[in-house]
């Protein structure tokens, strides 16, 4: 598998090599290697507890917030080790943004939710530029037309689907290179879900996107590459069209055809 | 990869697939019987049997519709993936192919009703053997489906050459005969079409086998395994 990765390495935005994550003595991720590029949305699938979210969270060091978590192996962003002591974690999380399962807007206005990141990172020297960043982010997140006349309303007053798109706008506002999504639609209705999925299509190419999902149809719809995780290992990683029509591994097949345990 | 499959967590899905496999077995069995019946009607000049074959084709057509509906419904309701998806797509295509096999058998039966029984044409003496080989091909193709047997599917495709060889031989013999006995051109032409129908049934049996191979292996049978599709005289 490492041989396959080496050839694709040249255009990888992020690369993980033999990544292991321990929660205390328990090894939750047992040596995962993967390349993530700008052109392909990558979906992580697998049963609960398989490690897909844990692994996702290593990609922007979210596991740092868990005291007993320990990460081994190499993860690079543009070739730079994100776990090196010289890496600024706040800066890293701006470059590798994250969207969570439950929409979590700040209890602030729609405008301030999006403006928050650019303000703390000093991305906008004046009000006019900040306005522009907020507008662009909301447009890209497909929310602008719905909120442009009420930017001062509270973000928490929006519907669930709108809140999630607001969170995506907030992630986009700091001009990230990678967006990690951890089950971004599991709390949304089918129409809001479709809007997020359409958004993922539109964002593809501009950002490297990794999505964790329990919904295999969603993985099939939004991703070009799929990785199947099981018991802390990455069992299979390949083109989504192959994984869902003709998986190489029996464990993958049993999972995606609904024969798992 | 292991080709045997465990049960689905959702048992009703297994129920759907079992029902569908049953319908495929039934339509395949009926098509095989139709070929057998049509050829027996020809051998014995049995017009009652020929009419039964013609009538029985309606049931095959109805089964095809039932299978198509069930496949579409299962895809819509169960969102099948991988092996399940391939099996359903194969079932859909197979039902269409079998319906064609039924049509060819019906066409043979209709010709039995038109052939002048007094005209014994020795040149067609290989037809019963060709019919046996063809029927066996159809039988093997459906056995391969029922058992998810890719090796048998490959064998079916290889065996199709036997049917093609029969056809070439009968074709030449009948043409020579009709040149010598122009008064036999009517019956001879019917027999020629019957041979052609059997040859087409053989081709459709290989289509079924190719679908089985795809469903089991996840890829198309390669050229070598399919065997050369030798161009028979008068074949399209």
Short mmCIF file of C-alpha atoms in Angstrom, two decimals, chain B residues 16 25 40 45 54 71 76 99 115 140 152 155 178 188 196 209 219 227 229:
data_model
loop_
_atom_site.label_atom_id
_atom_site.label_comp_id
_atom_site.label_asym_id
_atom_site.label_seq_id
_atom_site.Cartn_x
_atom_site.Cartn_y
_atom_site.Cartn_z
CA UNK B 16 -36.14 -10.06 -1.62
CA UNK B 25 -34.79 -19.80 -11.93
CA UNK B 40 -39.93 -31.93 -29.83
CA UNK B 45 -44.71 -32.78 -36.15
CA UNK B 54 -46.45 -20.33 -28.43
CA UNK B 71 -35.32 -5.29 -9.38
CA UNK B 76 -35.14 1.87 -4.78
CA UNK B 99 -37.35 -13.13 -22.79
CA UNK B 115 -43.66 -26.70 -42.39
CA UNK B 140 -25.73 -24.49 -17.62
CA UNK B 152 -19.30 -22.67 -15.16
CA UNK B 155 -17.47 -22.93 -19.65
CA UNK B 178 -32.19 -26.51 -51.62
CA UNK B 188 -35.68 -25.70 -46.11
CA UNK B 196 -30.46 -19.72 -36.85
CA UNK B 209 -23.19 -16.47 -18.51
CA UNK B 219 -15.53 -7.45 -13.75
CA UNK B 227 -13.73 -17.31 -26.80
CA UNK B 229 -17.01 -15.10 -31.71
#
